[in-house]
Structures are given as C-alpha cells and as structure tokens.
PDB file of C-alpha atoms in Angstrom:
ATOM      1  CA  UNK A  53     -58.430 -81.616 108.457  1.00 74.00           C
ATOM      2  CA  UNK A  54     -61.517 -78.844 108.584  1.00 87.00           C
ATOM      3  CA  UNK A  55     -65.353 -79.044 109.834  1.00 93.00           C
ATOM      4  CA  UNK A  56     -67.300 -77.972 106.967  1.00 97.00           C
ATOM      5  CA  UNK A  57     -68.669 -81.747 106.865  1.00 98.00           C
ATOM      6  CA  UNK A  58     -68.176 -82.752 110.212  1.00 96.00           C
ATOM      7  CA  UNK A  59     -69.784 -85.872 110.787  1.00 94.00           C
ATOM      8  CA  UNK A  60     -71.685 -86.050 107.687  1.00 98.00           C
ATOM      9  CA  UNK A  61     -71.790 -88.841 105.784  1.00 98.00           C
ATOM     10  CA  UNK A  62     -71.316 -89.201 101.442  1.00 98.00           C
ATOM     11  CA  UNK A  63     -71.657 -91.531  98.644  1.00 98.00           C
ATOM     12  CA  UNK A  64     -69.727 -90.275  95.842  1.00 98.00           C
ATOM     13  CA  UNK A  65     -70.104 -92.484  92.396  1.00 98.00           C
ATOM     14  CA  UNK A  66     -67.056 -92.467  90.306  1.00 98.00           C
ATOM     15  CA  UNK A  67     -64.753 -91.633  92.568  1.00 98.00           C
ATOM     16  CA  UNK A  68     -61.548 -93.701  91.591  1.00 97.00           C
ATOM     17  CA  UNK A  69     -59.948 -90.960  89.731  1.00 95.00           C
ATOM     18  CA  UNK A  70     -60.437 -87.487  88.530  1.00 96.00           C
ATOM     19  CA  UNK A  71     -63.133 -84.990  89.514  1.00 98.00           C
ATOM     20  CA  UNK A  72     -64.771 -87.867  91.955  1.00 98.00           C
ATOM     21  CA  UNK A  73     -61.454 -88.679  93.217  1.00 98.00           C
ATOM     22  CA  UNK A  74     -60.884 -84.931  94.188  1.00 98.00           C
ATOM     23  CA  UNK A  75     -64.507 -84.555  95.762  1.00 98.00           C
ATOM     24  CA  UNK A  76     -64.008 -87.409  97.836  1.00 98.00           C
ATOM     25  CA  UNK A  77     -60.877 -86.359  99.041  1.00 98.00           C
ATOM     26  CA  UNK A  78     -62.174 -82.894  99.604  1.00 98.00           C
ATOM     27  CA  UNK A  79     -65.365 -84.201 101.251  1.00 98.00           C
ATOM     28  CA  UNK A  80     -62.911 -86.305 103.925  1.00 98.00           C
ATOM     29  CA  UNK A  81     -60.835 -83.677 104.346  1.00 98.00           C
ATOM     30  CA  UNK A  82     -64.008 -81.275 105.668  1.00 98.00           C
ATOM     31  CA  UNK A  83     -64.832 -84.564 108.170  1.00 98.00           C
ATOM     32  CA  UNK A  84     -66.919 -86.351 106.050  1.00 98.00           C
ATOM     33  CA  UNK A  85     -67.148 -90.222 106.150  1.00 98.00           C
ATOM     34  CA  UNK A  86     -67.291 -90.782 102.779  1.00 98.00           C
ATOM     35  CA  UNK A  87     -68.000 -94.086 100.465  1.00 98.00           C
ATOM     36  CA  UNK A  88     -65.992 -94.125  97.481  1.00 98.00           C
ATOM     37  CA  UNK A  89     -67.172 -96.093  94.846  1.00 98.00           C
ATOM     38  CA  UNK A  90     -66.286 -97.640  91.387  1.00 97.00           C
ATOM     39  CA  UNK A  91     -64.770-100.839  89.016  1.00 95.00           C
ATOM     40  CA  UNK A  92     -61.434-100.037  89.871  1.00 96.00           C
ATOM     41  CA  UNK A  93     -60.436-101.564  92.988  1.00 96.00           C
ATOM     42  CA  UNK A  94     -57.039-101.048  92.952  1.00 97.00           C
ATOM     43  CA  UNK A  95     -57.562 -97.140  91.947  1.00 97.00           C
ATOM     44  CA  UNK A  96     -60.188 -97.142  94.539  1.00 97.00           C
ATOM     45  CA  UNK A  97     -57.475 -98.607  97.339  1.00 97.00           C
ATOM     46  CA  UNK A  98     -54.949 -95.722  96.537  1.00 97.00           C
ATOM     47  CA  UNK A  99     -58.002 -93.618  97.070  1.00 98.00           C
ATOM     48  CA  UNK A 100     -59.106 -94.798 100.253  1.00 98.00           C
ATOM     49  CA  UNK A 101     -55.316 -95.279 101.481  1.00 98.00           C
ATOM     50  CA  UNK A 102     -54.581 -91.281 100.641  1.00 98.00           C
ATOM     51  CA  UNK A 103     -57.811 -90.345 102.707  1.00 98.00           C
ATOM     52  CA  UNK A 104     -57.011 -92.489 105.777  1.00 98.00           C
ATOM     53  CA  UNK A 105     -53.329 -91.394 105.873  1.00 98.00           C
ATOM     54  CA  UNK A 106     -54.431 -87.657 106.114  1.00 97.00           C
ATOM     55  CA  UNK A 107     -56.477 -88.390 108.840  1.00 97.00           C
ATOM     56  CA  UNK A 108     -60.075 -88.900 106.970  1.00 98.00           C
ATOM     57  CA  UNK A 109     -62.631 -91.628 106.670  1.00 98.00           C
ATOM     58  CA  UNK A 110     -63.295 -93.518 103.741  1.00 98.00           C
ATOM     59  CA  UNK A 111     -64.197 -96.759 102.582  1.00 98.00           C
ATOM     60  CA  UNK A 112     -64.805 -98.441  99.285  1.00 98.00           C
ATOM     61  CA  UNK A 113     -67.474-100.317  97.601  1.00 98.00           C
ATOM     62  CA  UNK A 114     -67.484-101.715  94.129  1.00 97.00           C
ATOM     63  CA  UNK A 115     -70.131-100.991  92.064  1.00 97.00           C
ATOM     64  CA  UNK A 116     -71.012-101.131  88.406  1.00 95.00           C
ATOM     65  CA  UNK A 117     -73.862 -98.919  87.632  1.00 97.00           C
ATOM     66  CA  UNK A 118     -75.020 -99.958  84.333  1.00 97.00           C
ATOM     67  CA  UNK A 119     -78.308 -98.292  84.403  1.00 97.00           C
ATOM     68  CA  UNK A 120     -80.333-101.021  86.074  1.00 98.00           C
ATOM     69  CA  UNK A 121     -82.623-100.070  88.970  1.00 98.00           C
ATOM     70  CA  UNK A 122     -81.160-103.222  90.890  1.00 98.00           C
ATOM     71  CA  UNK A 123     -77.575-102.276  90.708  1.00 98.00           C
ATOM     72  CA  UNK A 124     -78.173 -98.528  91.917  1.00 98.00           C
ATOM     73  CA  UNK A 125     -80.588 -99.777  95.062  1.00 98.00           C
ATOM     74  CA  UNK A 126     -77.890-101.990  95.745  1.00 98.00           C
ATOM     75  CA  UNK A 127     -75.299 -99.865  96.143  1.00 98.00           C
ATOM     76  CA  UNK A 128     -77.612 -97.359  97.829  1.00 98.00           C
ATOM     77  CA  UNK A 129     -78.381-100.067 100.487  1.00 98.00           C
ATOM     78  CA  UNK A 130     -74.564-101.104 101.049  1.00 98.00           C
ATOM     79  CA  UNK A 131     -73.718 -97.420 101.199  1.00 98.00           C
ATOM     80  CA  UNK A 132     -76.120 -96.842 104.121  1.00 98.00           C
ATOM     81  CA  UNK A 133     -75.185 -99.987 106.050  1.00 98.00           C
ATOM     82  CA  UNK A 134     -71.348 -98.830 105.011  1.00 98.00           C
ATOM     83  CA  UNK A 135     -72.095 -95.165 106.481  1.00 98.00           C
ATOM     84  CA  UNK A 136     -73.989 -96.436 110.029  1.00 96.00           C
ATOM     85  CA  UNK A 137     -77.476 -96.132 108.549  1.00 96.00           C
ATOM     86  CA  UNK A 138     -77.651 -92.842 107.091  1.00 96.00           C
ATOM     87  CA  UNK A 139     -76.558 -90.839 103.682  1.00 98.00           C
ATOM     88  CA  UNK A 140     -76.565 -87.205 104.330  1.00 98.00           C
ATOM     89  CA  UNK A 141     -74.615 -86.394 100.724  1.00 98.00           C
ATOM     90  CA  UNK A 142     -74.857 -88.179  97.197  1.00 99.00           C
ATOM     91  CA  UNK A 143     -72.776 -86.920  94.300  1.00 98.00           C
ATOM     92  CA  UNK A 144     -73.977 -88.334  90.854  1.00 98.00           C
ATOM     93  CA  UNK A 145     -70.521 -88.202  89.595  1.00 98.00           C
ATOM     94  CA  UNK A 146     -69.929 -91.240  87.495  1.00 97.00           C
ATOM     95  CA  UNK A 147     -70.220 -90.987  83.446  1.00 97.00           C
ATOM     96  CA  UNK A 148     -68.812 -92.106  80.552  1.00 96.00           C
ATOM     97  CA  UNK A 149     -67.888 -89.874  77.400  1.00 93.00           C
ATOM     98  CA  UNK A 150     -67.927 -91.630  73.912  1.00 86.00           C
ATOM     99  CA  UNK A 151     -66.747 -88.846  71.817  1.00 79.00           C
ATOM    100  CA  UNK A 152     -68.052 -89.797  68.386  1.00 86.00           C
ATOM    101  CA  UNK A 153     -70.093 -87.731  66.026  1.00 94.00           C
ATOM    102  CA  UNK A 154     -74.112 -88.682  66.042  1.00 96.00           C
ATOM    103  CA  UNK A 155     -73.910 -90.340  62.485  1.00 96.00           C
ATOM    104  CA  UNK A 156     -70.759 -92.817  63.776  1.00 95.00           C
ATOM    105  CA  UNK A 157     -73.186 -93.446  66.864  1.00 96.00           C
ATOM    106  CA  UNK A 158     -74.530 -96.803  66.664  1.00 96.00           C
ATOM    107  CA  UNK A 159     -77.711 -97.827  68.910  1.00 97.00           C
ATOM    108  CA  UNK A 160     -75.912-100.088  71.520  1.00 97.00           C
ATOM    109  CA  UNK A 161     -73.376 -97.109  71.971  1.00 96.00           C
ATOM    110  CA  UNK A 162     -76.014 -94.773  72.781  1.00 97.00           C
ATOM    111  CA  UNK A 163     -78.445 -96.933  74.964  1.00 97.00           C
ATOM    112  CA  UNK A 164     -75.135 -97.510  77.242  1.00 97.00           C
ATOM    113  CA  UNK A 165     -74.528 -94.000  77.498  1.00 98.00           C
ATOM    114  CA  UNK A 166     -77.895 -93.073  78.671  1.00 98.00           C
ATOM    115  CA  UNK A 167     -77.753 -96.027  81.046  1.00 98.00           C
ATOM    116  CA  UNK A 168     -74.863 -95.282  82.726  1.00 98.00           C
ATOM    117  CA  UNK A 169     -75.092 -91.142  82.449  1.00 98.00           C
ATOM    118  CA  UNK A 170     -78.510 -90.742  83.107  1.00 98.00           C
ATOM    119  CA  UNK A 171     -80.495 -94.066  84.316  1.00 98.00           C
ATOM    120  CA  UNK A 172     -78.137 -94.810  86.931  1.00 98.00           C
ATOM    121  CA  UNK A 173     -78.309 -91.597  88.985  1.00 98.00           C
ATOM    122  CA  UNK A 174     -81.882 -91.265  88.191  1.00 98.00           C
ATOM    123  CA  UNK A 175     -82.294 -94.886  90.357  1.00 98.00           C
ATOM    124  CA  UNK A 176     -79.720 -93.957  92.599  1.00 98.00           C
ATOM    125  CA  UNK A 177     -81.448 -90.510  93.783  1.00 98.00           C
ATOM    126  CA  UNK A 178     -84.661 -92.525  93.706  1.00 98.00           C
ATOM    127  CA  UNK A 179     -83.212 -94.834  96.264  1.00 98.00           C
ATOM    128  CA  UNK A 180     -81.512 -92.358  98.243  1.00 98.00           C
ATOM    129  CA  UNK A 181     -83.386 -89.178  98.439  1.00 98.00           C
ATOM    130  CA  UNK A 182     -86.882 -90.634 100.385  1.00 98.00           C
ATOM    131  CA  UNK A 183     -84.284 -92.392 103.195  1.00 97.00           C
ATOM    132  CA  UNK A 184     -82.671 -88.434 103.431  1.00 98.00           C
ATOM    133  CA  UNK A 185     -85.841 -86.773 103.864  1.00 98.00           C
ATOM    134  CA  UNK A 186     -86.993 -89.503 106.300  1.00 97.00           C
ATOM    135  CA  UNK A 187     -83.857 -88.591 108.223  1.00 96.00           C
ATOM    136  CA  UNK A 188     -84.373 -84.971 108.266  1.00 96.00           C
ATOM    137  CA  UNK A 189     -82.701 -83.915 105.016  1.00 97.00           C
ATOM    138  CA  UNK A 190     -79.652 -84.045 102.789  1.00 98.00           C
ATOM    139  CA  UNK A 191     -77.814 -83.013  99.756  1.00 98.00           C
ATOM    140  CA  UNK A 192     -77.639 -84.139  96.433  1.00 99.00           C
ATOM    141  CA  UNK A 193     -74.914 -82.937  93.708  1.00 99.00           C
ATOM    142  CA  UNK A 194     -75.407 -83.948  89.870  1.00 98.00           C
ATOM    143  CA  UNK A 195     -72.350 -83.768  87.698  1.00 98.00           C
ATOM    144  CA  UNK A 196     -73.340 -81.753  84.443  1.00 97.00           C
ATOM    145  CA  UNK A 197     -71.201 -80.224  81.822  1.00 97.00           C
ATOM    146  CA  UNK A 198     -70.531 -76.974  79.680  1.00 96.00           C
ATOM    147  CA  UNK A 199     -71.338 -78.992  76.663  1.00 95.00           C
ATOM    148  CA  UNK A 200     -74.880 -79.170  77.438  1.00 96.00           C
ATOM    149  CA  UNK A 201     -75.431 -75.348  77.201  1.00 92.00           C
ATOM    150  CA  UNK A 202     -72.782 -74.515  74.479  1.00 93.00           C
ATOM    151  CA  UNK A 203     -72.824 -76.949  71.241  1.00 93.00           C
ATOM    152  CA  UNK A 204     -69.566 -78.422  69.788  1.00 91.00           C
ATOM    153  CA  UNK A 205     -69.529 -80.719  66.936  1.00 92.00           C
ATOM    154  CA  UNK A 206     -68.320 -83.366  68.135  1.00 92.00           C
ATOM    155  CA  UNK A 207     -70.236 -85.131  71.327  1.00 93.00           C
ATOM    156  CA  UNK A 208     -73.789 -84.973  70.961  1.00 96.00           C
ATOM    157  CA  UNK A 209     -74.644 -88.103  72.719  1.00 97.00           C
ATOM    158  CA  UNK A 210     -72.777 -87.027  75.966  1.00 97.00           C
ATOM    159  CA  UNK A 211     -73.818 -83.560  75.583  1.00 97.00           C
ATOM    160  CA  UNK A 212     -77.862 -84.889  75.990  1.00 97.00           C
ATOM    161  CA  UNK A 213     -77.416 -86.796  78.632  1.00 98.00           C
ATOM    162  CA  UNK A 214     -75.594 -83.747  80.638  1.00 98.00           C
ATOM    163  CA  UNK A 215     -78.801 -81.633  79.771  1.00 98.00           C
ATOM    164  CA  UNK A 216     -80.914 -84.338  80.832  1.00 98.00           C
ATOM    165  CA  UNK A 217     -79.307 -84.302  84.562  1.00 98.00           C
ATOM    166  CA  UNK A 218     -79.577 -80.736  84.787  1.00 97.00           C
ATOM    167  CA  UNK A 219     -82.934 -80.756  84.068  1.00 98.00           C
ATOM    168  CA  UNK A 220     -83.460 -83.406  86.706  1.00 98.00           C
ATOM    169  CA  UNK A 221     -81.887 -81.238  88.947  1.00 98.00           C
ATOM    170  CA  UNK A 222     -84.290 -78.912  88.715  1.00 98.00           C
ATOM    171  CA  UNK A 223     -87.351 -81.346  88.999  1.00 98.00           C
ATOM    172  CA  UNK A 224     -85.892 -83.262  91.775  1.00 98.00           C
ATOM    173  CA  UNK A 225     -85.472 -79.603  93.720  1.00 98.00           C
ATOM    174  CA  UNK A 226     -89.241 -79.008  93.127  1.00 98.00           C
ATOM    175  CA  UNK A 227     -89.924 -82.712  93.999  1.00 98.00           C
ATOM    176  CA  UNK A 228     -87.663 -83.206  97.177  1.00 98.00           C
ATOM    177  CA  UNK A 229     -86.766 -79.678  98.349  1.00 98.00           C
ATOM    178  CA  UNK A 230     -89.946 -79.075 100.418  1.00 98.00           C
ATOM    179  CA  UNK A 231     -88.981 -82.309 102.221  1.00 98.00           C
ATOM    180  CA  UNK A 232     -85.491 -81.306 103.299  1.00 98.00           C
ATOM    181  CA  UNK A 233     -83.244 -82.535 100.200  1.00 98.00           C
ATOM    182  CA  UNK A 234     -81.611 -79.944  98.392  1.00 98.00           C
ATOM    183  CA  UNK A 235     -80.614 -80.762  95.013  1.00 98.00           C
ATOM    184  CA  UNK A 236     -78.375 -79.155  92.727  1.00 98.00           C
ATOM    185  CA  UNK A 237     -75.707 -79.427  90.144  1.00 98.00           C
ATOM    186  CA  UNK A 238     -72.193 -78.431  88.871  1.00 98.00           C
ATOM    187  CA  UNK A 239     -71.353 -77.602  85.188  1.00 98.00           C
ATOM    188  CA  UNK A 240     -67.832 -78.061  85.171  1.00 97.00           C
ATOM    189  CA  UNK A 241     -65.522 -76.847  82.134  1.00 95.00           C
ATOM    190  CA  UNK A 242     -62.649 -78.308  80.608  1.00 94.00           C
ATOM    191  CA  UNK A 243     -60.934 -80.136  83.390  1.00 94.00           C
ATOM    192  CA  UNK A 244     -57.744 -81.811  83.230  1.00 91.00           C
ATOM    193  CA  UNK A 245     -56.052 -83.689  85.849  1.00 80.00           C
ATOM    194  CA  UNK A 246     -52.500 -83.772  84.873  1.00 59.00           C
ATOM    195  CA  UNK A 247     -50.124 -81.270  82.675  1.00 54.00           C
ATOM    196  CA  UNK A 248     -49.900 -82.076  79.351  1.00 50.00           C
ATOM    197  CA  UNK A 249     -46.460 -83.309  78.510  1.00 54.00           C
ATOM    198  CA  UNK A 250     -44.981 -82.683  74.758  1.00 55.00           C
ATOM    199  CA  UNK A 251     -45.094 -79.275  72.577  1.00 60.00           C
ATOM    200  CA  UNK A 252     -48.541 -79.726  71.489  1.00 67.00           C
ATOM    201  CA  UNK A 253     -51.734 -77.986  73.229  1.00 69.00           C
ATOM    202  CA  UNK A 254     -53.806 -80.293  74.477  1.00 75.00           C
ATOM    203  CA  UNK A 255     -57.369 -79.977  72.960  1.00 76.00           C
ATOM    204  CA  UNK A 256     -59.086 -78.873  75.813  1.00 80.00           C
ATOM    205  CA  UNK A 257     -56.534 -76.196  76.444  1.00 86.00           C
ATOM    206  CA  UNK A 258     -57.378 -74.527  72.494  1.00 85.00           C
ATOM    207  CA  UNK A 259     -61.143 -74.881  73.881  1.00 86.00           C
ATOM    208  CA  UNK A 260     -60.405 -72.602  76.739  1.00 89.00           C
ATOM    209  CA  UNK A 261     -58.633 -69.883  74.536  1.00 88.00           C
ATOM    210  CA  UNK A 262     -61.060 -66.602  74.744  1.00 88.00           C
ATOM    211  CA  UNK A 263     -62.495 -67.549  78.134  1.00 92.00           C
ATOM    212  CA  UNK A 264     -61.761 -65.565  80.968  1.00 93.00           C
ATOM    213  CA  UNK A 265     -59.656 -68.217  82.660  1.00 92.00           C
ATOM    214  CA  UNK A 266     -57.888 -68.612  79.895  1.00 90.00           C
ATOM    215  CA  UNK A 267     -56.732 -71.993  80.723  1.00 92.00           C
ATOM    216  CA  UNK A 268     -58.153 -75.543  81.775  1.00 94.00           C
ATOM    217  CA  UNK A 269     -59.405 -76.159  85.368  1.00 95.00           C
ATOM    218  CA  UNK A 270     -58.260 -78.761  87.741  1.00 96.00           C
ATOM    219  CA  UNK A 271     -60.323 -81.534  89.446  1.00 97.00           C
ATOM    220  CA  UNK A 272     -59.822 -79.249  92.972  1.00 97.00           C
ATOM    221  CA  UNK A 273     -61.876 -76.476  91.013  1.00 97.00           C
ATOM    222  CA  UNK A 274     -64.992 -78.817  91.018  1.00 98.00           C
ATOM    223  CA  UNK A 275     -64.174 -80.511  94.417  1.00 98.00           C
ATOM    224  CA  UNK A 276     -64.315 -76.899  96.043  1.00 98.00           C
ATOM    225  CA  UNK A 277     -68.001 -76.275  94.680  1.00 98.00           C
ATOM    226  CA  UNK A 278     -69.282 -79.696  95.709  1.00 98.00           C
ATOM    227  CA  UNK A 279     -67.763 -78.858  99.571  1.00 98.00           C
ATOM    228  CA  UNK A 280     -69.739 -75.633  99.157  1.00 98.00           C
ATOM    229  CA  UNK A 281     -72.947 -77.454  98.096  1.00 98.00           C
ATOM    230  CA  UNK A 282     -73.071 -80.188 100.458  1.00 98.00           C
ATOM    231  CA  UNK A 283     -72.561 -77.739 103.484  1.00 98.00           C
ATOM    232  CA  UNK A 284     -74.932 -75.556 105.498  1.00 96.00           C
ATOM    233  CA  UNK A 285     -73.526 -72.550 103.588  1.00 97.00           C
ATOM    234  CA  UNK A 286     -75.941 -73.354 100.714  1.00 98.00           C
ATOM    235  CA  UNK A 287     -78.585 -73.920 102.902  1.00 98.00           C
ATOM    236  CA  UNK A 288     -80.331 -71.491 100.738  1.00 98.00           C
ATOM    237  CA  UNK A 289     -79.438 -72.879  97.331  1.00 98.00           C
ATOM    238  CA  UNK A 290     -81.953 -75.324  95.488  1.00 98.00           C
ATOM    239  CA  UNK A 291     -82.304 -76.296  91.772  1.00 98.00           C
ATOM    240  CA  UNK A 292     -78.890 -74.267  90.619  1.00 98.00           C
ATOM    241  CA  UNK A 293     -76.660 -75.531  88.231  1.00 98.00           C
ATOM    242  CA  UNK A 294     -73.306 -73.920  89.258  1.00 98.00           C
ATOM    243  CA  UNK A 295     -71.256 -73.214  86.377  1.00 98.00           C
ATOM    244  CA  UNK A 296     -67.385 -73.818  87.223  1.00 98.00           C
ATOM    245  CA  UNK A 297     -65.669 -73.531  83.925  1.00 96.00           C
ATOM    246  CA  UNK A 298     -63.709 -70.460  83.814  1.00 94.00           C
ATOM    247  CA  UNK A 299     -66.394 -68.459  82.211  1.00 94.00           C
ATOM    248  CA  UNK A 300     -66.416 -70.691  79.273  1.00 94.00           C
ATOM    249  CA  UNK A 301     -70.206 -70.145  78.977  1.00 94.00           C
ATOM    250  CA  UNK A 302     -71.059 -67.133  80.029  1.00 93.00           C
ATOM    251  CA  UNK A 303     -68.754 -64.703  78.982  1.00 93.00           C
ATOM    252  CA  UNK A 304     -66.182 -64.167  76.018  1.00 86.00           C
ATOM    253  CA  UNK A 305     -62.713 -62.400  75.801  1.00 89.00           C
ATOM    254  CA  UNK A 306     -62.019 -60.677  72.545  1.00 74.00           C
ATOM    255  CA  UNK A 307     -58.383 -60.297  72.203  1.00 58.00           C
ATOM    256  CA  UNK A 308     -56.985 -57.697  70.457  1.00 45.00           C
TER     257      UNK A 308
END
C-alpha cells in the first residue's frame, strides 16, 4: 500500500470495469477511501472485494447517471455520507460509446450519449465542487479522449462529447481553481484491458501503428496518471489535458 493519497476520499464514476476500475484500485492502493459507482452490482462487488482483500478501503454505490441533475446530485450526496461527509477527489469517468457514423445516428441516441457523457458529469461537478471548495479544496479529473483532437471517420458523436469534456476542464479550472479545486483531464489513447485472442489484430492495435509507443495501452497507464493528478505532486497543475496515448496525437513515426 502506498501513501500518496493517504486519508483522501474519492468518487470514481463508471468504476466497475476497465479504466474506471483501474483508477479506483490505484487510488485505494495509495491510501484513499474509494466509492466505486456504476450500474452492475456483480462487477462492483468484485472490485470492492478485490480492493478490500488488498488492504484498501472501498464501498459501492449503485448509480445510473442518466444526465438528469437529480441523479447526479443524489450520487454526490450518497457518496458524501459514505465517505464521512466530504469528497476530496472526483473522477468523471462514466461514459458510453456508440460507434456509428453521423448519418446512422438517430436523435434518441444523440440525446442519450450527451446525457451520459456530458450532462451527467456537468451536474455531478456542480454538486461536488462547491462543497470541495468549502472544505478547503480538492481535485476533479475528467476523462477525455484522443479522438477529441484527431478526427476519425467513425464516432463523431462520441468524439464531440469528449471535446466538450476537455473544454469544460479548462472552464472549470478557471471557475473553481481560485477556490482551491484543481480541475484537469486525462486523454487516453487506445486502451485495451485484455490481450486480444486469435490471429487477427484488434482494430485498436492497427490504430497505434506509426505511433511512438507502437502498441495499445492498458487501463493501468491511465490509473497512474490519475493518481498523479489527484495527489499533491500535481498541486500546480490546473486546466491541463494530460495525453496518455502512446503519442497518438502528438507524434508520428515514419517507417522506412
């Protein structure tokens, strides 16, 4: 067990699997009391049990962040009660990804994706940040994406929601930073939680060809960045989007 987040409390949305789970586990391993939230009780139980078995502190709160202000406020209040009255760290990770192209996206899908990916974290931040400021400060970490800044032909809707979250990161840093609440974002590259089976390469692996890393990343890479942003080591970091993408948007390797 580490001490980088000793005695901190954290709420991580969408933390029953993949990146969210890795962040929750990493926070707990560094001493934080973590609220695991999501819709899947079975997967959540596995995450909480694993954290506790490793000596960490974690509890589960079921949450369906549908974009309504009520759902976000309800989760914030329940998390505060479970964490002893305050939240030091908020990670806005929950999101959905429909991979269809623009012409195949209907209005219902559009509204649902923006509700989960933008409205829910917007109102959750509104419910958490003021209390953080009153308690003396805190850290909010949003999840962006490399596709917010490098156009690809599929997924325009999802890309635009992540662009919105990166813009909100800068706006919230200006709004809440003077009151002691640091707001930053992580922009993951292609992240795969498990080794691809079979002979055919995963599409994500193809996307990482020609990058400095040359391969996909793991959820642990994002979790390590989140620990840094959440802790005192990043005390002078405000309004930044940290690319953890293997160089996908920033550099190209030209093969001979």
